[in-house]
CSV table of C-alpha atoms in Angstrom, one decimal:
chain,number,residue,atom,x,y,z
A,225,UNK,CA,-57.3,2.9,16.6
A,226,UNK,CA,-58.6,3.6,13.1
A,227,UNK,CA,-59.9,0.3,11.5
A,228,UNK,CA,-60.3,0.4,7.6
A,229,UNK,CA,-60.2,-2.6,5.8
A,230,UNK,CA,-59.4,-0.9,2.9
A,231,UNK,CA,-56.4,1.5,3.5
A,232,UNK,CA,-53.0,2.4,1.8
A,233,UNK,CA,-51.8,1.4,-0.9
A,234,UNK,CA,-55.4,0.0,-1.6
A,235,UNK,CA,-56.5,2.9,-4.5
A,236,UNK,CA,-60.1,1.5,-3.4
A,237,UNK,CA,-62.2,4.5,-3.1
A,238,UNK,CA,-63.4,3.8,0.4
A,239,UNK,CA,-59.1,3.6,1.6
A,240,UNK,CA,-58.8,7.6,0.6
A,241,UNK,CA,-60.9,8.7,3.8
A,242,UNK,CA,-59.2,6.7,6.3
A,243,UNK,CA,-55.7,6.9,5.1
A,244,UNK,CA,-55.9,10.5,4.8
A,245,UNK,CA,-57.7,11.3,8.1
A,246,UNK,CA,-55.0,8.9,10.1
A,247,UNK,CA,-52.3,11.5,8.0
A,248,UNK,CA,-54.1,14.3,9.9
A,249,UNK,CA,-54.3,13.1,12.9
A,250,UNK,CA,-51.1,12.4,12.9
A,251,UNK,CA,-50.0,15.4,12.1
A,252,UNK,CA,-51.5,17.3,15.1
A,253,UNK,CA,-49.6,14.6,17.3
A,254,UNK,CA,-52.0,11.9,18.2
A,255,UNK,CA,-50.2,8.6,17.6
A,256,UNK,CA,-52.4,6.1,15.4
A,257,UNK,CA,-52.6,2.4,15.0
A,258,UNK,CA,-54.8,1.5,12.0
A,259,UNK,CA,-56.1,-2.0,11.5
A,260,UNK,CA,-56.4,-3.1,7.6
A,261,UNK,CA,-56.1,-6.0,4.9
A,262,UNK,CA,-53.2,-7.2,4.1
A,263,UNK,CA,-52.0,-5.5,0.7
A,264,UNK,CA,-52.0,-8.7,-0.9
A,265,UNK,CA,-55.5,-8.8,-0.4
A,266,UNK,CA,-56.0,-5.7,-2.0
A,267,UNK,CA,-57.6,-5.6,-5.4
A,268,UNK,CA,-55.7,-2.6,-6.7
A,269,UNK,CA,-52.4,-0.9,-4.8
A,270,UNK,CA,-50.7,2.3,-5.5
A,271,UNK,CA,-47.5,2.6,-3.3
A,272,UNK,CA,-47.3,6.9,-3.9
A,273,UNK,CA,-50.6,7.0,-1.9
A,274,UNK,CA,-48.9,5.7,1.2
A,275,UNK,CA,-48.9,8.0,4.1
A,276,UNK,CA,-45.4,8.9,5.2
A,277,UNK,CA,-43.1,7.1,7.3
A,278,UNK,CA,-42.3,10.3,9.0
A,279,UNK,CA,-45.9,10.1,10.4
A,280,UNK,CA,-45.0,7.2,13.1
A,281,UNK,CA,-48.2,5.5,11.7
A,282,UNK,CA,-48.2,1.6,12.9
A,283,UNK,CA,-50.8,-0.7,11.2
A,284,UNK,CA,-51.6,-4.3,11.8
A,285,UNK,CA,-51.9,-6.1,8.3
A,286,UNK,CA,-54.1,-9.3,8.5
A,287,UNK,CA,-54.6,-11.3,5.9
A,288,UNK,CA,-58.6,-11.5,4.1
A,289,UNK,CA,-59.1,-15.7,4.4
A,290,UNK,CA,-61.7,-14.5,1.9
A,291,UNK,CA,-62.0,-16.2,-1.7
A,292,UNK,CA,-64.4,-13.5,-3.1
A,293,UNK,CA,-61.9,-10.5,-2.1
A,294,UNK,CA,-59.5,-12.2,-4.7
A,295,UNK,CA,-62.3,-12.6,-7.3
A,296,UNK,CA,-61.2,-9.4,-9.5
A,297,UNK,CA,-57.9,-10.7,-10.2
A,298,UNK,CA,-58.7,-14.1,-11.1
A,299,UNK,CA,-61.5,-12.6,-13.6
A,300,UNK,CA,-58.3,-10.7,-15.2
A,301,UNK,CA,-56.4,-13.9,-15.9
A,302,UNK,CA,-56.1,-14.7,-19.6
A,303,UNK,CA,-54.4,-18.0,-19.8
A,304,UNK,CA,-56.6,-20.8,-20.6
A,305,UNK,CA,-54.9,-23.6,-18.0
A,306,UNK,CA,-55.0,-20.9,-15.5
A,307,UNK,CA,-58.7,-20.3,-16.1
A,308,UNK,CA,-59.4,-23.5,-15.7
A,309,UNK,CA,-57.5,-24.1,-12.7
A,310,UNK,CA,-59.1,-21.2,-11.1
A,311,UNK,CA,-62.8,-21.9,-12.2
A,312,UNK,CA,-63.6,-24.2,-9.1
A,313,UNK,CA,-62.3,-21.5,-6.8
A,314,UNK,CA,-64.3,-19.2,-8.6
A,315,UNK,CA,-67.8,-21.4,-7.9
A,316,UNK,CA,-66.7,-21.7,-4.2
A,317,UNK,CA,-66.3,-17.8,-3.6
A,318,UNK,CA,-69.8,-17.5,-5.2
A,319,UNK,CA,-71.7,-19.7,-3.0
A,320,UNK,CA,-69.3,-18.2,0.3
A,321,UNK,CA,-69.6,-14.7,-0.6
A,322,UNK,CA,-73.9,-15.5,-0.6
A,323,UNK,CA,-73.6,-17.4,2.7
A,324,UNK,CA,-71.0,-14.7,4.5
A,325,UNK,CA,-72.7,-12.5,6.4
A,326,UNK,CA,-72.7,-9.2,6.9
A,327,UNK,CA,-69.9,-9.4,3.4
A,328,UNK,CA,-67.2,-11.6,2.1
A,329,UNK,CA,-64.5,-9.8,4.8
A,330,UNK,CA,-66.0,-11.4,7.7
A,331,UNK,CA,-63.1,-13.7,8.1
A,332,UNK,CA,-60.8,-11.4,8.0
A,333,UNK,CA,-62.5,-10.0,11.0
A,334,UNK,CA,-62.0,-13.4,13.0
A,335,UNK,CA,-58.6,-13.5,12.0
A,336,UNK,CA,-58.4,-9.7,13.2
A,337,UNK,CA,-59.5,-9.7,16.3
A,338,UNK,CA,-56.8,-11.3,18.8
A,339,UNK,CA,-54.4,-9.5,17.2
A,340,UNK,CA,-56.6,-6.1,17.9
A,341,UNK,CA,-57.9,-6.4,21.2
A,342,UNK,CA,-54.3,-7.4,22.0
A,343,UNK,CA,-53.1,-3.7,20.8
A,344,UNK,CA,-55.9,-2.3,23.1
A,345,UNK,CA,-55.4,-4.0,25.9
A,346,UNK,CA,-51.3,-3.9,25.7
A,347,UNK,CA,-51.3,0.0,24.2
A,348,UNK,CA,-54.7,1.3,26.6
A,349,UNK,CA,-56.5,2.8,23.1
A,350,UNK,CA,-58.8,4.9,24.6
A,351,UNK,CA,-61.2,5.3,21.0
A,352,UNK,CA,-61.6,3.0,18.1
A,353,UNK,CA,-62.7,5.0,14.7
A,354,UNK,CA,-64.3,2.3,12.5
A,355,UNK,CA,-65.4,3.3,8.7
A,356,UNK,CA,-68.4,2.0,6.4
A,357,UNK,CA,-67.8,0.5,3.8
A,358,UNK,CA,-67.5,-2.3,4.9
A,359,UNK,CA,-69.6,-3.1,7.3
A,360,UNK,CA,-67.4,-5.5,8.8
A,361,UNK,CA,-65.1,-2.8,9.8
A,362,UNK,CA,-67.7,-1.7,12.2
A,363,UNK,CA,-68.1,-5.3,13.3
A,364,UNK,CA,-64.6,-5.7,14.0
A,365,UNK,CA,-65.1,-2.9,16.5
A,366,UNK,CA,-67.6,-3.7,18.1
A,367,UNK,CA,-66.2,-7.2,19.0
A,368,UNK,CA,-62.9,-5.1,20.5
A,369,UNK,CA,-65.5,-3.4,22.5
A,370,UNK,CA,-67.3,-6.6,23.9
A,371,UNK,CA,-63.8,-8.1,25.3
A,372,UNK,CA,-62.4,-4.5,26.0
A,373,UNK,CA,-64.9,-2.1,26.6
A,374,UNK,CA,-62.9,0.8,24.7
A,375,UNK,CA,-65.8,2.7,22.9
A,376,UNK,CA,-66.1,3.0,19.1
A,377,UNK,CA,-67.5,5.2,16.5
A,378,UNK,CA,-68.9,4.3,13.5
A,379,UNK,CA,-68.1,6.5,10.5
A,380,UNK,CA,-70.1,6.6,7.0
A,381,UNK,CA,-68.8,7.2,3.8
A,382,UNK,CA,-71.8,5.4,2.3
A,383,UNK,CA,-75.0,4.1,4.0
A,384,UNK,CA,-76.0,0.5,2.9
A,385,UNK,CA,-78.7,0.0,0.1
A,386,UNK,CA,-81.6,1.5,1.1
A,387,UNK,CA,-83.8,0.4,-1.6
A,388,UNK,CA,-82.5,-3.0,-1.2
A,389,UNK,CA,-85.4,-5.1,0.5
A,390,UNK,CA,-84.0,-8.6,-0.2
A,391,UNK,CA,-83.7,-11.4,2.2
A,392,UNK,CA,-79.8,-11.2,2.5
A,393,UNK,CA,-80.1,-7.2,2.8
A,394,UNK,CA,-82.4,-7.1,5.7
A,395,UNK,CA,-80.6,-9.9,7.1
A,396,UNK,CA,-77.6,-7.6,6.7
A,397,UNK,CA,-79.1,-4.6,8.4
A,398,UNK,CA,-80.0,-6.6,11.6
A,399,UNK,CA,-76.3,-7.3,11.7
A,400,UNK,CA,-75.8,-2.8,11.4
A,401,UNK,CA,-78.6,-2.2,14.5
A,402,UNK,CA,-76.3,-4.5,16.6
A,403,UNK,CA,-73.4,-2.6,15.3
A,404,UNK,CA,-75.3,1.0,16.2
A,405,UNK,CA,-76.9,0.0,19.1
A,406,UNK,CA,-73.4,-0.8,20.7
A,407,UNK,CA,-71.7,2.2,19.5
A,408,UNK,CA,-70.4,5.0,21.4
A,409,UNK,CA,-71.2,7.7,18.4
A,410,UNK,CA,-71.7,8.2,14.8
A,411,UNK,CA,-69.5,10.3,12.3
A,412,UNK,CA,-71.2,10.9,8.6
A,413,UNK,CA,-70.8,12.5,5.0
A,414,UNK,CA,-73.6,14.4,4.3
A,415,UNK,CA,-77.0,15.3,6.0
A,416,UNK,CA,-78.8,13.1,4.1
A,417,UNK,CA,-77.2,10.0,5.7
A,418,UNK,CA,-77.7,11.3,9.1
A,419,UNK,CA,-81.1,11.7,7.9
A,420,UNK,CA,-81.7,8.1,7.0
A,421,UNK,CA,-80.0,6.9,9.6
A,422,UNK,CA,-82.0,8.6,12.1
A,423,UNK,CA,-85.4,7.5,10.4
A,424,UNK,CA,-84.0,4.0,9.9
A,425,UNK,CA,-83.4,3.7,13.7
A,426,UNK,CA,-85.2,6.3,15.1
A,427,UNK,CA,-83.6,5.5,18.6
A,428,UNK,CA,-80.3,6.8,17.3
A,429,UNK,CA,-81.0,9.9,17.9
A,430,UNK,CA,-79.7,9.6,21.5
A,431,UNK,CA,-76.6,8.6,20.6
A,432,UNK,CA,-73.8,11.7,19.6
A,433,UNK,CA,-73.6,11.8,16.1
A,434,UNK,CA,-71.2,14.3,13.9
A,435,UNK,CA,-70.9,15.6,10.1
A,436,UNK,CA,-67.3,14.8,9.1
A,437,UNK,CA,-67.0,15.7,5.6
A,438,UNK,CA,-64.5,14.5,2.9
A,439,UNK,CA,-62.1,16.8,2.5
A,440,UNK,CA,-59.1,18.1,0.6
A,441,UNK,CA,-56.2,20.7,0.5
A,442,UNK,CA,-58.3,24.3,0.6
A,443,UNK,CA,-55.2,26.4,0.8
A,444,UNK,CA,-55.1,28.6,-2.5
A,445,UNK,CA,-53.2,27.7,-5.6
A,446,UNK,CA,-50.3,29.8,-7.0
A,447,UNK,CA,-48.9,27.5,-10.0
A,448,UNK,CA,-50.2,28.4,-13.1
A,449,UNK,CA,-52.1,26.2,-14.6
A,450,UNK,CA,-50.8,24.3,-18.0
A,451,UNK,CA,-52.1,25.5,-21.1
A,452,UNK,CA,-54.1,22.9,-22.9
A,453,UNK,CA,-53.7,22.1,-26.8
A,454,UNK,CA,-57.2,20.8,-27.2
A,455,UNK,CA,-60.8,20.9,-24.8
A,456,UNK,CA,-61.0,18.1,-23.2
A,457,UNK,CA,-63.7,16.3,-20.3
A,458,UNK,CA,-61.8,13.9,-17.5
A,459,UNK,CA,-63.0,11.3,-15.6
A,460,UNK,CA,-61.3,8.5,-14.0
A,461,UNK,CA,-62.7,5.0,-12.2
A,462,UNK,CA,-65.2,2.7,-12.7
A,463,UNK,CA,-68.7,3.0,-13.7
A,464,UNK,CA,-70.0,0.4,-11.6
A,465,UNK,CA,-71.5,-2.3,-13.7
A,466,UNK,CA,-74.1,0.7,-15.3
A,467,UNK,CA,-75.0,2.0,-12.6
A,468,UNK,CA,-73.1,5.0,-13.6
A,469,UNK,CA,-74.4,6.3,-16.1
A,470,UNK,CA,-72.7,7.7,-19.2
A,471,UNK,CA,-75.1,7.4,-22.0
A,472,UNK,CA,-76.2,10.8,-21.9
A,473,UNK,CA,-72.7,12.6,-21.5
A,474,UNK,CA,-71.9,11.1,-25.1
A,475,UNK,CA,-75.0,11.8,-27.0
A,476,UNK,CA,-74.2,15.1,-25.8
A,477,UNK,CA,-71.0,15.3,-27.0
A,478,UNK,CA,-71.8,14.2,-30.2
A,479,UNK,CA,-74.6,17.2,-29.9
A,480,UNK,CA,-72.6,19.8,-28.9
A,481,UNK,CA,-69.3,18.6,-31.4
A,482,UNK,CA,-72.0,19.0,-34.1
A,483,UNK,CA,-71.8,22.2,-34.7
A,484,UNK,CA,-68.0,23.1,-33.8
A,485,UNK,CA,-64.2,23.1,-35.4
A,486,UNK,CA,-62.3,22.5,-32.4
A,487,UNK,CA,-63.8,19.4,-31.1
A,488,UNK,CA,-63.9,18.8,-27.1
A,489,UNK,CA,-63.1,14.8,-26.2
A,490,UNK,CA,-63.7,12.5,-23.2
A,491,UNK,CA,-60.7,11.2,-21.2
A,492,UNK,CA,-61.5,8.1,-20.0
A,493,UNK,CA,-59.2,6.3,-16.7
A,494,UNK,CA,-60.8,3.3,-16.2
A,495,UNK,CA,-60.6,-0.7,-15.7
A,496,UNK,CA,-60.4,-3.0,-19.0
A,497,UNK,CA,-64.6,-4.2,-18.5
A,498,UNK,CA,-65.9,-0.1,-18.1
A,499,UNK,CA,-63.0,0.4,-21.1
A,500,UNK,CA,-64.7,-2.2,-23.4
A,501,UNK,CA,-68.5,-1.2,-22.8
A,502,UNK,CA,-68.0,2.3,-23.1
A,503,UNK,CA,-66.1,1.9,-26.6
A,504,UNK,CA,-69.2,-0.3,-27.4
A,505,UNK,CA,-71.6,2.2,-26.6
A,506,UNK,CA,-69.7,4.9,-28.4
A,507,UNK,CA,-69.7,3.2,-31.5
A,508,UNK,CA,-73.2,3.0,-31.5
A,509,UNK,CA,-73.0,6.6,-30.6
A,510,UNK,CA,-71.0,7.2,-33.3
A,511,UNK,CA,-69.5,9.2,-31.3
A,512,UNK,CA,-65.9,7.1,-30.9
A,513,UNK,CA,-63.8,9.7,-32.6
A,514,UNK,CA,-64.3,11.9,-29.2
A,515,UNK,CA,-63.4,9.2,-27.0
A,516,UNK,CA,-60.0,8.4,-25.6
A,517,UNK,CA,-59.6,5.6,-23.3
A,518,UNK,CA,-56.5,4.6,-21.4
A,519,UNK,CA,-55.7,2.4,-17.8
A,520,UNK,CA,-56.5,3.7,-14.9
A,521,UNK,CA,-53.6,6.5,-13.4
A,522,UNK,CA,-51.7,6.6,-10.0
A,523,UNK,CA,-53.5,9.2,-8.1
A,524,UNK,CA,-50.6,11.5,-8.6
A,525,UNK,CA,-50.8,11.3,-12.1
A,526,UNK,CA,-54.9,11.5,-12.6
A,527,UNK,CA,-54.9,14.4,-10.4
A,528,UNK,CA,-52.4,15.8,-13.1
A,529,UNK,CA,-54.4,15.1,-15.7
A,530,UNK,CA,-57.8,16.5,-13.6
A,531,UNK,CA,-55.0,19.7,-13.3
A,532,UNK,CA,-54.8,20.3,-17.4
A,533,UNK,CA,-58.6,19.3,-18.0
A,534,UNK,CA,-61.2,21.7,-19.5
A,535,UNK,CA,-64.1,20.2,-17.6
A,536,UNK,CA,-63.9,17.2,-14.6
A,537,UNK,CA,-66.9,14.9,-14.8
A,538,UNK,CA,-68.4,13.7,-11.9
A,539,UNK,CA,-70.9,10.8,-12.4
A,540,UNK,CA,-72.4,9.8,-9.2
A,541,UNK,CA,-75.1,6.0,-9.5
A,542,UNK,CA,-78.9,5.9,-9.5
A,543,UNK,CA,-80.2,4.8,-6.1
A,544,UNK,CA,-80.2,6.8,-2.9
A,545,UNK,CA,-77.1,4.9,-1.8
A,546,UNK,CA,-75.2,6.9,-4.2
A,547,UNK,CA,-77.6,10.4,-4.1
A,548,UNK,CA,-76.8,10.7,-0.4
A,549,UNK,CA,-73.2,10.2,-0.4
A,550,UNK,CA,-70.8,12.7,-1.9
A,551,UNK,CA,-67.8,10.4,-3.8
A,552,UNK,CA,-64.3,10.9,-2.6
A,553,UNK,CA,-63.5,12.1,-6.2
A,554,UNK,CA,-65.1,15.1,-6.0
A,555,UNK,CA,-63.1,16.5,-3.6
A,556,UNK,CA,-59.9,15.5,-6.0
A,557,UNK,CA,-61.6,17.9,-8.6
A,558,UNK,CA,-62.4,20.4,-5.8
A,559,UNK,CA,-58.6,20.6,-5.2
A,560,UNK,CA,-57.5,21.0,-9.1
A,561,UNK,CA,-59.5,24.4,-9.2
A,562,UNK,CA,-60.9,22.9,-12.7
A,563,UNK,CA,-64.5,23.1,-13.8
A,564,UNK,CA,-67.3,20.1,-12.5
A,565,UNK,CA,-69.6,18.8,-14.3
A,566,UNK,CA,-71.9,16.2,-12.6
A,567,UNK,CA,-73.9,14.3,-13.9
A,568,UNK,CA,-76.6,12.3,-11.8
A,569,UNK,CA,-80.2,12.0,-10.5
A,570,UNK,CA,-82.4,13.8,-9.0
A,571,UNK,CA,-81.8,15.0,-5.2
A,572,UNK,CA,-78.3,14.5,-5.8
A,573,UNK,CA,-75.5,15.8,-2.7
A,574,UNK,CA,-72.7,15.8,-5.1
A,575,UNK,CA,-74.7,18.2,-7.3
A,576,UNK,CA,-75.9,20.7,-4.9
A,577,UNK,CA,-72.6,20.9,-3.2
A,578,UNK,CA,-71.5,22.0,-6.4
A,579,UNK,CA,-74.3,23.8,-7.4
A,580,UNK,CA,-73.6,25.6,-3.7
A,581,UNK,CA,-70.0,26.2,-4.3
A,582,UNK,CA,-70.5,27.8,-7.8
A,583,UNK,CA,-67.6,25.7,-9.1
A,584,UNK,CA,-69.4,24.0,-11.7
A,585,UNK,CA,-73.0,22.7,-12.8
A,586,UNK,CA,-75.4,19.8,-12.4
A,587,UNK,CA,-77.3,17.6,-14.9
A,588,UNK,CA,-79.9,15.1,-15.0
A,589,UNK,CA,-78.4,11.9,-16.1
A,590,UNK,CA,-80.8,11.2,-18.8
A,591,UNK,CA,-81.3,15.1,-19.8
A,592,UNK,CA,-78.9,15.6,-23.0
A,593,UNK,CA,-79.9,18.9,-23.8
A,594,UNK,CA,-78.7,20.2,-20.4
A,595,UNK,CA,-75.8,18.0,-20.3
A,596,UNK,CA,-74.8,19.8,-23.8
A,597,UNK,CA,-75.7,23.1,-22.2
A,598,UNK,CA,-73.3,22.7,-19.7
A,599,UNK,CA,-70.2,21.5,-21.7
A,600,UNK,CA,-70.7,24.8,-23.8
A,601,UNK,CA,-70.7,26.9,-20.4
A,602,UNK,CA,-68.0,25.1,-18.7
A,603,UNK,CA,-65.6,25.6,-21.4
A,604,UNK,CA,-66.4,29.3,-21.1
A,605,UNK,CA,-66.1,28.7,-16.5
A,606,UNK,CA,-69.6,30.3,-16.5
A,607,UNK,CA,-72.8,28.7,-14.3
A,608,UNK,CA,-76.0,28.6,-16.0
A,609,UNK,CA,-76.9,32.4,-14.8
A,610,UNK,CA,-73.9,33.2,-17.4
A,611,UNK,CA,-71.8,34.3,-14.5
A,612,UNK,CA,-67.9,33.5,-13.6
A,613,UNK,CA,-67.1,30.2,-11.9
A,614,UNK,CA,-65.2,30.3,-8.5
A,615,UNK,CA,-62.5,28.5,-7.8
A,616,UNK,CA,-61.6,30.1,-4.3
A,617,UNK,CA,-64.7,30.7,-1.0
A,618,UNK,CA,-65.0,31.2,2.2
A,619,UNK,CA,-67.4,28.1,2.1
A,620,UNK,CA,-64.4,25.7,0.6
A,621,UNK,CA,-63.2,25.6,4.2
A,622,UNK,CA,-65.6,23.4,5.4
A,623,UNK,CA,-63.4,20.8,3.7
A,624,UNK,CA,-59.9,21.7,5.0
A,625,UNK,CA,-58.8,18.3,6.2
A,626,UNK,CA,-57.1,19.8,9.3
A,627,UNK,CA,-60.4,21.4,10.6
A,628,UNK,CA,-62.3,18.4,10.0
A,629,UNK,CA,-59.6,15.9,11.8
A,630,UNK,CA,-59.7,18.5,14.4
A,631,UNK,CA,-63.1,18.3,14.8
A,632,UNK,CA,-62.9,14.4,14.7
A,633,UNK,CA,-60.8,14.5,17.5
A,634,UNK,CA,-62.6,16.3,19.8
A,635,UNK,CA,-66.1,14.5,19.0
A,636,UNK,CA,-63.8,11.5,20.0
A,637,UNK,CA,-63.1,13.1,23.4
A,638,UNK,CA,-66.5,13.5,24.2
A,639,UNK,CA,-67.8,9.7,23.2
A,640,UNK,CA,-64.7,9.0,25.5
A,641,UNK,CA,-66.2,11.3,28.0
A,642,UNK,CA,-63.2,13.4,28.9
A,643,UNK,CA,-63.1,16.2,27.1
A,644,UNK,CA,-60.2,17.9,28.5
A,645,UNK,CA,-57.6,14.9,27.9
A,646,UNK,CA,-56.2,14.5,25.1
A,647,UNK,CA,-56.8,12.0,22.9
A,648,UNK,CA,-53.4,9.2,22.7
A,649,UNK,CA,-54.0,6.6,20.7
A,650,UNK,CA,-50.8,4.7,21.4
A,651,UNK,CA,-49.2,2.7,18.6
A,652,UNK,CA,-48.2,-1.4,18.2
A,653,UNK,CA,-45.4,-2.3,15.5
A,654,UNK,CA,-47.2,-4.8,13.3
């Protein structure tokens, strides 16, 4: 059982992990029930992401009960009656989303549950898989495990806020030891998080724990790429309310456009509020004329764009939340075989993976003249020793999806404690 409140069609970042990983397993003949919201809960859907149907993949579909999950569409209606009508709803989900511990999907994990411990008890799952964010994904499992017993794991794509000290936060991370302390293992990201984690609760370290990487499609490519017309930088989603920053990647453009004829511009995906404050800054940039912004892409046709670009940026937040995770995007870019350019704080994951991989360069947020620097070498696919980028290693296939679901799968057999069964997580039609 694979339990993911955000899963296909959701084109939320945290539903590419688990909708991918429940492909692959899957595919190497495990049968899969997934537990997720209810696509009208979803903020933002994409159908063409939807695993196959050839897959046998069963999901239970629950609805959220949650007003501040359906906050992002009511912000996007324009009619004034509608507004209005809406604005009373909108004060409620404020004071429930402050008051709903450990986040606003908490009912959705009471409404969940019946259904879910049903399907264990009826189908025998022998492991639940339960992915971060959100939390209450992980809660969710380990209420199954209370009535059932079936062990989980608890998987991190990102580790909560840890330079978030407020009275709600800590109250928040109570909630996650309870959720650890019950759980049969731990999957993660990147070392960093296992890191944390381990110095967060330093008991934790007696329970199995095991690097799971994001992953993509390593095998080699043999289309030839699309000429491009014109030089141009891609990047595609939000930017987080400012906490991605892009300040510096436009000065720099406007820097390095200075001094050339053929101009290189920014390709901006994104969501109508990023759309608007980046035009703003840009203006005061004066660097509008190298900016093209446009709705956010299906992911079949970003990764078509990411396909044609000259350079694919990579802006990863300030805070260790973001530092220690490496973003699902990247490994998108990873599979187009284009340049990287990532731009981000210090101690960065994201950055030294690609650093590592000698598939593009990193950046200091704030550092222009580097940022600059790198555009001029990335247009050329050199590192900053002047030297050929690589678009093909060895070291790429520590991200083949199949090896890492394989790996999965056999962690999961040990937390069950048989190693030599194989692992049948039998499916429920929803």
């Amino acid at each position: 059982m694979i339990i993911a409140a955000e899963f296909a069609p959701s084109t939320m970042v945290g539903a590419k992990r688990p909708t991918e990983l429940a492909s692959q397993f899957c595919k190497l003949g495990h049968s899969v029930l997934v537990v997720s919201l209810d696509p009208r809960c979803m903020q933002r859907i994409d159908n063409s992401t939807a695993p196959s149907e050839e897959l046998g993949l069963s999901l239970i579909r629950q609805r959220c009960h949650s007003l501040s999950q359906h906050m992002q569409e009511w912000r996007s209606i324009k009619s004034p009656i509608k507004k209005s009508v809406c604005f009373p709803l909108k004060v409620l989900s404020a004071l429930s989303s402050r008051l709903t511990l450990p986040d606003e999907l908490l009912p959705w994990v009471r409404a969940s549950l019946p259904r879910s411990v049903d399907a264990v008890k009826e189908k025998e799952i022998d492991v639940i898989w339960a992915t971060i964010p959100s939390l209450s994904s992980a809660l969710l499992a380990k209420e199954i495990h209370r009535v059932s017993g079936v062990p989980y794991v608890v998987d991190y794509r990102d580790i909560l806020d840890p330079d978030d000290n407020c009275r709600r936060m800590n109250s928040i991370r109570e909630i996650e030891r309870g959720v650890l302390r019950s759980a049969g293992g731990v999957s993660f990201t990147t070392q960093s998080q296992a890191a944390f984690l381990s110095e967060e609760y330093p008991w934790l370290v007696e329970t199995p724990m095991y690097f799971a990487p994001n992953f993509f499609d390593t095998r080699p490519k043999s289309q030839t790429i699309p000429r491009r017309k014109e030089d141009f930088i891609v990047y595609g989603g939000s930017l987080y309310g400012g906490q991605r920053r892009i300040d510096g990647v436009l000065s720099a453009l406007s820097e390095f456009n200075s001094s050339r004829t053929k101009v290189c511009k920014l390709r901006f995906f994104g969501l109508p509020s990023d759309i608007g404050k980046l035009r703003t800054i840009a203006k005061d940039s004066r660097v509008l004329a190298y900016l093209q912004t446009d709705p956010m892409l299906s992911q079949q046709e970003f990764n078509e764009y990411c396909r044609r670009a000259s350079i694919q940026l990579l802006i990863v937040g300030q805070g260790r939340k973001h530092t220690y995770a490496i973003p699902a995007k990247l490994f998108d870019y990873l599979k187009a075989r284009r340049p990287i350019l990532v731009v981000a704080p210090e101690n960065c994951e994201a950055g030294e993976l690609v650093t590592d991989l000698n598939c593009g360069l990193f950046a200091l947020a704030d550092d222009t003249k580097s940022i600059t620097k790198a555009i001029r070498l990335l247009l050329e696919e050199k590192n900053w020793s002047g030297k050929p980028l690589t678009f093909e290693s060895e070291k790429l296939q520590t991200f083949d999806g199949n090896s890492v679901a394989k790996g999965l799968v056999e962690f999961f057999q040990e937390v069950c404690g048989h190693r030599d069964l194989e692992i049948d997580m039998r499916s429920v039609k929803p």
